[in-house]
Amino acid sequence: MRFPLFVDAVSRRAGLPAAQAATIARAVLQTMVERMSGGTTGHLPDELDDYLAGSGADGPAAVPGPAEFVRRVGERAGVDEATARTGTGAVFATLREAVTVDEFRDMVARLPRDFDGMTQPIPRPDVA
């Protein structure tokens, strides 16, 4: 899945404007990559991996659990905690659909066990 389509799916799922969804998606992916592999992007699908290249990701950093992960996403994206949490859930749900089952399992396996709740599908917002 190309990044613009990924962002569109995150935007719809989280009920956020596309520009904000893109910022949050980049923040989630950067933070996830740091947590998974010490700052290298080799574990993301190529279409998403390429988007992070040259994005100015911070160096390796320990992200001990979901609360700290969401805090870092919010800080990177410049959004409040509730928006960061909603956006993070939407990114994980979209990743679940965008990659193969094996790729998703590999990504999730690199996260701490307490991330399980964050990687489960979230309900789509009600459309009136």
PDB file of C-alpha atoms in Angstrom:
ATOM      1  CA  MET A   1       0.000   0.000   0.000  1.00  0.00           C
ATOM      2  CA  ARG A   2       1.413   3.367  -1.005  1.00  0.00           C
ATOM      3  CA  PHE A   3       1.689   5.949   1.764  1.00  0.00           C
ATOM      4  CA  PRO A   4      -1.053   8.306   0.459  1.00  0.00           C
ATOM      5  CA  LEU A   5      -3.533   5.406   0.486  1.00  0.00           C
ATOM      6  CA  PHE A   6      -2.297   4.387   3.920  1.00  0.00           C
ATOM      7  CA  VAL A   7      -2.843   7.934   5.219  1.00  0.00           C
ATOM      8  CA  ASP A   8      -6.310   8.069   3.676  1.00  0.00           C
ATOM      9  CA  ALA A   9      -7.246   4.847   5.486  1.00  0.00           C
ATOM     10  CA  VAL A  10      -5.837   6.166   8.786  1.00  0.00           C
ATOM     11  CA  SER A  11      -7.703   9.457   8.285  1.00  0.00           C
ATOM     12  CA  ARG A  12     -11.039   7.717   7.708  1.00  0.00           C
ATOM     13  CA  ARG A  13     -10.526   5.258  10.531  1.00  0.00           C
ATOM     14  CA  ALA A  14      -9.515   7.922  13.086  1.00  0.00           C
ATOM     15  CA  GLY A  15     -11.820  10.672  11.837  1.00  0.00           C
ATOM     16  CA  LEU A  16      -8.848  13.031  11.402  1.00  0.00           C
ATOM     17  CA  PRO A  17      -7.958  15.403   8.553  1.00  0.00           C
ATOM     18  CA  ALA A  18      -5.551  13.834   6.051  1.00  0.00           C
ATOM     19  CA  ALA A  19      -2.651  16.166   6.921  1.00  0.00           C
ATOM     20  CA  GLN A  20      -2.950  15.354  10.618  1.00  0.00           C
ATOM     21  CA  ALA A  21      -3.306  11.631   9.871  1.00  0.00           C
ATOM     22  CA  ALA A  22      -0.090  11.776   7.806  1.00  0.00           C
ATOM     23  CA  THR A  23       1.780  13.484  10.638  1.00  0.00           C
ATOM     24  CA  ILE A  24       0.521  10.962  13.174  1.00  0.00           C
ATOM     25  CA  ALA A  25       1.210   8.008  10.868  1.00  0.00           C
ATOM     26  CA  ARG A  26       4.797   9.156  10.392  1.00  0.00           C
ATOM     27  CA  ALA A  27       5.174   9.639  14.173  1.00  0.00           C
ATOM     28  CA  VAL A  28       3.770   6.170  14.911  1.00  0.00           C
ATOM     29  CA  LEU A  29       5.980   4.492  12.311  1.00  0.00           C
ATOM     30  CA  GLN A  30       9.102   6.319  13.498  1.00  0.00           C
ATOM     31  CA  THR A  31       8.410   5.447  17.122  1.00  0.00           C
ATOM     32  CA  MET A  32       7.579   1.852  16.222  1.00  0.00           C
ATOM     33  CA  VAL A  33      10.757   1.449  14.179  1.00  0.00           C
ATOM     34  CA  GLU A  34      12.837   2.775  17.079  1.00  0.00           C
ATOM     35  CA  ARG A  35      11.171   0.332  19.431  1.00  0.00           C
ATOM     36  CA  MET A  36      11.496  -2.632  17.095  1.00  0.00           C
ATOM     37  CA  SER A  37      15.000  -2.282  15.797  1.00  0.00           C
ATOM     38  CA  GLY A  38      16.930   0.568  17.332  1.00  0.00           C
ATOM     39  CA  GLY A  39      16.155   3.096  14.634  1.00  0.00           C
ATOM     40  CA  THR A  40      16.476   1.127  11.414  1.00  0.00           C
ATOM     41  CA  THR A  41      13.526   0.807   9.062  1.00  0.00           C
ATOM     42  CA  GLY A  42      14.308  -2.653   7.731  1.00  0.00           C
ATOM     43  CA  HIS A  43      11.226  -4.256   9.282  1.00  0.00           C
ATOM     44  CA  LEU A  44       8.523  -2.196   7.585  1.00  0.00           C
ATOM     45  CA  PRO A  45       7.072  -2.905   4.147  1.00  0.00           C
ATOM     46  CA  ASP A  46       9.010  -1.077   1.404  1.00  0.00           C
ATOM     47  CA  GLU A  47       6.198   1.369   0.615  1.00  0.00           C
ATOM     48  CA  LEU A  48       6.137   2.613   4.217  1.00  0.00           C
ATOM     49  CA  ASP A  49       9.856   2.143   4.791  1.00  0.00           C
ATOM     50  CA  ASP A  50      10.638   4.481   1.885  1.00  0.00           C
ATOM     51  CA  TYR A  51       8.401   7.171   3.330  1.00  0.00           C
ATOM     52  CA  LEU A  52      10.466   7.311   6.522  1.00  0.00           C
ATOM     53  CA  ALA A  53      13.778   7.621   4.678  1.00  0.00           C
ATOM     54  CA  GLY A  54      15.239  11.050   5.340  1.00  0.00           C
ATOM     55  CA  SER A  55      12.394  12.007   7.671  1.00  0.00           C
ATOM     56  CA  GLY A  56      14.717  13.096  10.441  1.00  0.00           C
ATOM     57  CA  ALA A  57      13.778  10.292  12.815  1.00  0.00           C
ATOM     58  CA  ASP A  58      15.395  10.589  16.211  1.00  0.00           C
ATOM     59  CA  GLY A  59      18.143   8.170  17.125  1.00  0.00           C
ATOM     60  CA  PRO A  60      17.447   4.907  18.918  1.00  0.00           C
ATOM     61  CA  ALA A  61      15.406   5.288  22.062  1.00  0.00           C
ATOM     62  CA  ALA A  62      13.766   2.919  24.466  1.00  0.00           C
ATOM     63  CA  VAL A  63       9.985   3.150  24.462  1.00  0.00           C
ATOM     64  CA  PRO A  64       9.045   0.995  27.444  1.00  0.00           C
ATOM     65  CA  GLY A  65       5.308   0.589  27.002  1.00  0.00           C
ATOM     66  CA  PRO A  66       2.099   1.745  25.348  1.00  0.00           C
ATOM     67  CA  ALA A  67       1.640   4.899  27.448  1.00  0.00           C
ATOM     68  CA  GLU A  68       5.157   6.111  26.669  1.00  0.00           C
ATOM     69  CA  PHE A  69       4.708   5.099  23.027  1.00  0.00           C
ATOM     70  CA  VAL A  70       1.543   7.230  22.743  1.00  0.00           C
ATOM     71  CA  ARG A  71       3.232  10.100  24.585  1.00  0.00           C
ATOM     72  CA  ARG A  72       6.128  10.028  22.101  1.00  0.00           C
ATOM     73  CA  VAL A  73       3.733   9.886  19.148  1.00  0.00           C
ATOM     74  CA  GLY A  74       1.820  12.870  20.512  1.00  0.00           C
ATOM     75  CA  GLU A  75       5.041  14.802  21.080  1.00  0.00           C
ATOM     76  CA  ARG A  76       6.344  14.045  17.595  1.00  0.00           C
ATOM     77  CA  ALA A  77       3.037  14.832  15.918  1.00  0.00           C
ATOM     78  CA  GLY A  78       2.253  17.876  18.059  1.00  0.00           C
ATOM     79  CA  VAL A  79      -1.134  16.533  19.171  1.00  0.00           C
ATOM     80  CA  ASP A  80      -2.805  15.853  22.515  1.00  0.00           C
ATOM     81  CA  GLU A  81      -2.801  12.414  24.106  1.00  0.00           C
ATOM     82  CA  ALA A  82      -6.360  11.505  23.044  1.00  0.00           C
ATOM     83  CA  THR A  83      -5.614  12.325  19.390  1.00  0.00           C
ATOM     84  CA  ALA A  84      -2.318  10.449  19.579  1.00  0.00           C
ATOM     85  CA  ARG A  85      -4.068   7.400  21.050  1.00  0.00           C
ATOM     86  CA  THR A  86      -6.816   7.441  18.403  1.00  0.00           C
ATOM     87  CA  GLY A  87      -4.295   7.964  15.616  1.00  0.00           C
ATOM     88  CA  THR A  88      -1.991   5.231  16.913  1.00  0.00           C
ATOM     89  CA  GLY A  89      -4.856   2.751  17.023  1.00  0.00           C
ATOM     90  CA  ALA A  90      -5.852   3.723  13.484  1.00  0.00           C
ATOM     91  CA  VAL A  91      -2.288   3.280  12.231  1.00  0.00           C
ATOM     92  CA  PHE A  92      -1.998  -0.185  13.782  1.00  0.00           C
ATOM     93  CA  ALA A  93      -5.404  -1.194  12.392  1.00  0.00           C
ATOM     94  CA  THR A  94      -4.421   0.070   8.952  1.00  0.00           C
ATOM     95  CA  LEU A  95      -1.072  -1.719   9.131  1.00  0.00           C
ATOM     96  CA  ARG A  96      -2.962  -4.917   9.921  1.00  0.00           C
ATOM     97  CA  GLU A  97      -4.768  -4.548   6.575  1.00  0.00           C
ATOM     98  CA  ALA A  98      -1.842  -3.141   4.570  1.00  0.00           C
ATOM     99  CA  VAL A  99       0.729  -5.877   5.112  1.00  0.00           C
ATOM    100  CA  THR A 100       0.723  -9.635   5.004  1.00  0.00           C
ATOM    101  CA  VAL A 101      -0.211 -11.603   8.079  1.00  0.00           C
ATOM    102  CA  ASP A 102       3.417 -12.699   8.479  1.00  0.00           C
ATOM    103  CA  GLU A 103       4.723  -9.117   8.191  1.00  0.00           C
ATOM    104  CA  PHE A 104       2.228  -7.898  10.780  1.00  0.00           C
ATOM    105  CA  ARG A 105       3.043 -10.736  13.169  1.00  0.00           C
ATOM    106  CA  ASP A 106       6.751  -9.999  12.747  1.00  0.00           C
ATOM    107  CA  MET A 107       6.220  -6.296  13.540  1.00  0.00           C
ATOM    108  CA  VAL A 108       4.020  -7.004  16.566  1.00  0.00           C
ATOM    109  CA  ALA A 109       6.395  -9.711  17.842  1.00  0.00           C
ATOM    110  CA  ARG A 110       9.103  -7.037  18.114  1.00  0.00           C
ATOM    111  CA  LEU A 111       6.935  -4.914  20.408  1.00  0.00           C
ATOM    112  CA  PRO A 112       6.531  -5.611  24.143  1.00  0.00           C
ATOM    113  CA  ARG A 113       3.674  -7.921  25.117  1.00  0.00           C
ATOM    114  CA  ASP A 114       1.730  -5.064  26.694  1.00  0.00           C
ATOM    115  CA  PHE A 115       1.250  -3.580  23.210  1.00  0.00           C
ATOM    116  CA  ASP A 116      -1.279  -6.309  22.376  1.00  0.00           C
ATOM    117  CA  GLY A 117      -4.272  -4.045  23.023  1.00  0.00           C
ATOM    118  CA  MET A 118      -2.890  -1.336  20.753  1.00  0.00           C
ATOM    119  CA  THR A 119      -2.498  -3.684  17.811  1.00  0.00           C
ATOM    120  CA  GLN A 120      -6.047  -5.023  17.857  1.00  0.00           C
ATOM    121  CA  PRO A 121      -8.524  -3.650  15.328  1.00  0.00           C
ATOM    122  CA  ILE A 122     -10.404  -0.546  16.409  1.00  0.00           C
ATOM    123  CA  PRO A 123     -13.978   0.139  15.382  1.00  0.00           C
ATOM    124  CA  ARG A 124     -14.431   2.594  12.557  1.00  0.00           C
ATOM    125  CA  PRO A 125     -16.051   5.877  13.564  1.00  0.00           C
ATOM    126  CA  ASP A 126     -19.800   6.088  12.980  1.00  0.00           C
ATOM    127  CA  VAL A 127     -20.552   7.870   9.733  1.00  0.00           C
ATOM    128  CA  ALA A 128     -23.671   9.990   9.934  1.00  0.00           C
TER     129      ALA A 128
END
